[in-house]
């Protein structure tokens, strides 16, 4: 009778080890899921960056028709757009996108000097499309940063940090707003 009790205890212990072994990989699975979530969120950011990039040439051409002598600003927008299109990694795309945002801000300042441009219907439509795209980009950027935060937090927690280190799950970078965009614009009357 006592032999059966020991046999049951040993069987129960072995069964617990067999069941607990696969469950310990849950940290790995969580990291994989969250890493894929970050990648998917970046896909949405990338989609909005491409949408904005597609609008820029039309905007530049419209402004060029009214303000041809503003070549320096138009050239900077075009160069920044090319850098976004040629970005090979999310980090490069983030930096190029920030440069394009800055160049577009300067372009919109130039537009203020041309009242006839501000009243042009094609320019108004393009400006509205660009504003909508910037809003979608802002939402996509926020969702991406939330996914990065969840992933990086999970990656740093014990015992998942051991799994992350073992399987080379690297920290992901946030899509940060450049300092010049954080500055409060100066309004003069």
Coordinates of C-alpha atoms in Angstrom, one line a residue:
X1 CA 0.0 0.0 0.0
X2 CA 2.8 2.4 0.9
X3 CA 4.6 1.6 -2.4
X4 CA 1.5 2.8 -4.3
X5 CA 1.5 6.1 -2.4
X6 CA 5.2 6.7 -3.3
X7 CA 4.5 5.6 -6.9
X8 CA 1.6 8.1 -7.1
X9 CA 3.8 10.9 -5.6
X10 CA 6.6 10.2 -8.1
X11 CA 4.1 10.0 -11.0
X12 CA 2.4 13.3 -9.9
X13 CA 5.8 15.0 -9.6
X14 CA 6.9 13.7 -13.0
X15 CA 3.6 14.8 -14.5
X16 CA 4.0 18.3 -12.9
X17 CA 7.5 18.6 -14.5
X18 CA 6.2 17.5 -17.9
X19 CA 3.3 20.0 -17.8
X20 CA 5.4 22.9 -16.3
X21 CA 8.1 22.5 -19.0
X22 CA 6.0 23.6 -21.9
X23 CA 4.4 26.3 -19.8
X24 CA 7.7 27.9 -19.2
X25 CA 8.0 28.8 -22.9
X26 CA 5.0 31.2 -22.4
X27 CA 7.5 34.0 -21.9
X28 CA 9.0 33.2 -25.2
X29 CA 5.7 33.1 -26.9
X30 CA 4.7 36.4 -25.3
X31 CA 7.9 38.0 -26.6
X32 CA 7.3 36.6 -30.1
X33 CA 3.7 37.9 -30.1
X34 CA 4.6 41.3 -28.8
X35 CA 7.6 41.6 -31.2
X36 CA 5.2 40.8 -34.1
X37 CA 2.8 43.5 -32.7
X38 CA 5.6 46.0 -32.8
X39 CA 6.3 45.0 -36.4
X40 CA 2.7 45.3 -37.4
X41 CA 2.4 48.7 -35.7
X42 CA 5.5 49.8 -37.6
X43 CA 3.8 48.6 -40.8
X44 CA 0.9 51.1 -40.2
X45 CA 3.4 53.9 -39.5
X46 CA 5.2 53.0 -42.7
X47 CA 1.9 53.0 -44.6
X48 CA 1.1 56.5 -43.4
X49 CA 4.6 57.7 -44.2
X50 CA 4.2 56.4 -47.7
X51 CA 0.8 58.1 -48.0
X52 CA 2.3 61.4 -46.9
X53 CA 5.2 60.9 -49.2
X54 CA 2.8 60.5 -52.2
X55 CA 1.1 63.8 -51.4
X56 CA 4.3 65.8 -51.1
X57 CA 5.1 66.1 -54.9
X58 CA 1.6 67.4 -55.7
X59 CA 1.9 69.9 -52.8
X60 CA 5.4 71.0 -54.0
X61 CA 4.3 71.4 -57.6
X62 CA 1.3 73.5 -56.5
X63 CA 3.4 75.8 -54.4
X64 CA 6.1 75.9 -57.1
X65 CA 3.5 77.4 -59.5
X66 CA 2.9 80.3 -57.1
X67 CA 6.2 80.7 -55.4
X68 CA 8.9 79.6 -57.8
X69 CA 11.6 81.7 -56.2
X70 CA 11.3 79.7 -52.9
X71 CA 13.5 77.0 -54.4
X72 CA 15.5 76.3 -51.3
X73 CA 12.5 75.4 -49.2
X74 CA 11.0 73.3 -52.1
X75 CA 14.4 71.6 -52.6
X76 CA 14.6 70.7 -48.8
X77 CA 11.1 69.1 -49.0
X78 CA 12.0 67.1 -52.1
X79 CA 15.3 65.9 -50.6
X80 CA 13.6 64.9 -47.3
X81 CA 10.9 63.0 -49.2
X82 CA 13.6 61.1 -51.1
X83 CA 15.3 60.1 -47.8
X84 CA 11.9 58.8 -46.5
X85 CA 11.4 56.8 -49.6
X86 CA 15.0 55.4 -49.5
X87 CA 15.0 54.5 -45.8
X88 CA 16.1 50.9 -45.3
X89 CA 15.3 50.5 -41.6
X90 CA 12.7 51.8 -39.2
X91 CA 15.3 54.0 -37.5
X92 CA 16.3 55.6 -40.8
X93 CA 12.6 56.0 -41.7
X94 CA 12.0 57.7 -38.3
X95 CA 14.8 60.1 -38.8
X96 CA 13.9 60.9 -42.4
X97 CA 10.3 61.3 -41.4
X98 CA 11.2 63.9 -38.8
X99 CA 13.3 65.8 -41.4
X100 CA 10.3 65.7 -43.8
X101 CA 8.0 67.0 -41.1
X102 CA 10.4 69.9 -40.4
X103 CA 10.7 70.7 -44.1
X104 CA 6.9 70.6 -44.6
X105 CA 6.5 73.0 -41.6
X106 CA 8.9 75.5 -43.3
X107 CA 7.0 75.1 -46.6
X108 CA 3.7 75.9 -44.8
X109 CA 5.4 79.1 -43.4
X110 CA 6.3 80.1 -46.9
X111 CA 2.7 79.5 -48.0
X112 CA 1.6 82.2 -45.5
X113 CA 3.3 84.8 -47.7
X114 CA 1.1 84.0 -50.7
X115 CA -2.6 84.7 -50.1
X116 CA -3.6 83.7 -53.7
X117 CA -2.0 80.2 -53.0
X118 CA -3.9 79.8 -49.8
X119 CA -7.1 80.4 -51.7
X120 CA -6.3 77.9 -54.6
X121 CA -8.7 75.0 -54.5
X122 CA -6.2 72.3 -55.4
X123 CA -3.8 73.6 -52.7
X124 CA -6.6 73.6 -50.1
X125 CA -7.5 70.0 -51.0
X126 CA -3.9 68.9 -50.8
X127 CA -3.4 70.7 -47.5
X128 CA -6.6 69.0 -46.1
X129 CA -5.3 65.6 -47.3
X130 CA -1.9 66.3 -45.8
X131 CA -3.5 67.3 -42.5
X132 CA -5.6 64.1 -42.4
X133 CA -2.6 62.0 -43.2
X134 CA -0.6 63.8 -40.4
X135 CA -3.4 62.9 -38.0
X136 CA -3.4 59.3 -39.1
X137 CA 0.4 59.2 -38.8
X138 CA 0.2 60.6 -35.3
X139 CA -2.3 57.9 -34.3
X140 CA -0.1 55.2 -36.0
X141 CA 3.0 56.6 -34.2
X142 CA 1.2 56.5 -30.9
X143 CA 0.1 52.9 -31.4
X144 CA 3.6 51.9 -32.5
X145 CA 5.0 53.5 -29.3
X146 CA 2.4 51.7 -27.2
X147 CA 3.4 48.3 -28.8
X148 CA 7.1 49.1 -28.2
X149 CA 6.4 50.0 -24.6
X150 CA 4.5 46.7 -24.0
X151 CA 7.2 44.7 -25.7
X152 CA 10.2 46.4 -24.0
X153 CA 8.5 46.1 -20.6
X154 CA 7.8 42.4 -21.0
X155 CA 11.4 42.0 -22.3
X156 CA 12.8 43.5 -19.1
X157 CA 10.6 41.7 -16.6
X158 CA 11.8 38.6 -14.7
X159 CA 11.9 35.8 -15.7
X160 CA 11.1 36.8 -19.3
X161 CA 14.3 38.9 -19.4
X162 CA 16.2 35.6 -19.1
X163 CA 14.4 34.2 -22.1
X164 CA 14.8 37.5 -24.0
X165 CA 18.6 37.4 -23.4
X166 CA 18.8 33.8 -24.4
X167 CA 17.0 34.2 -27.7
X168 CA 18.4 37.7 -28.5
X169 CA 15.1 39.7 -28.3
X170 CA 16.6 43.2 -28.7
X171 CA 14.9 46.3 -27.3
X172 CA 12.9 48.3 -29.9
X173 CA 13.2 52.1 -30.4
X174 CA 10.4 54.5 -29.8
X175 CA 9.3 56.8 -32.7
X176 CA 10.1 60.1 -31.0
X177 CA 9.0 63.6 -32.0
X178 CA 12.0 65.8 -32.9
X179 CA 12.7 68.7 -30.6
X180 CA 11.8 71.4 -33.2
X181 CA 8.3 69.9 -33.5
X182 CA 7.9 70.0 -29.7
X183 CA 8.6 73.8 -29.6
X184 CA 5.6 76.1 -29.2
X185 CA 5.3 78.2 -32.3
X186 CA 5.7 81.9 -32.0
X187 CA 2.6 83.8 -33.0
X188 CA 3.0 87.5 -33.9
X189 CA 0.1 89.9 -34.5

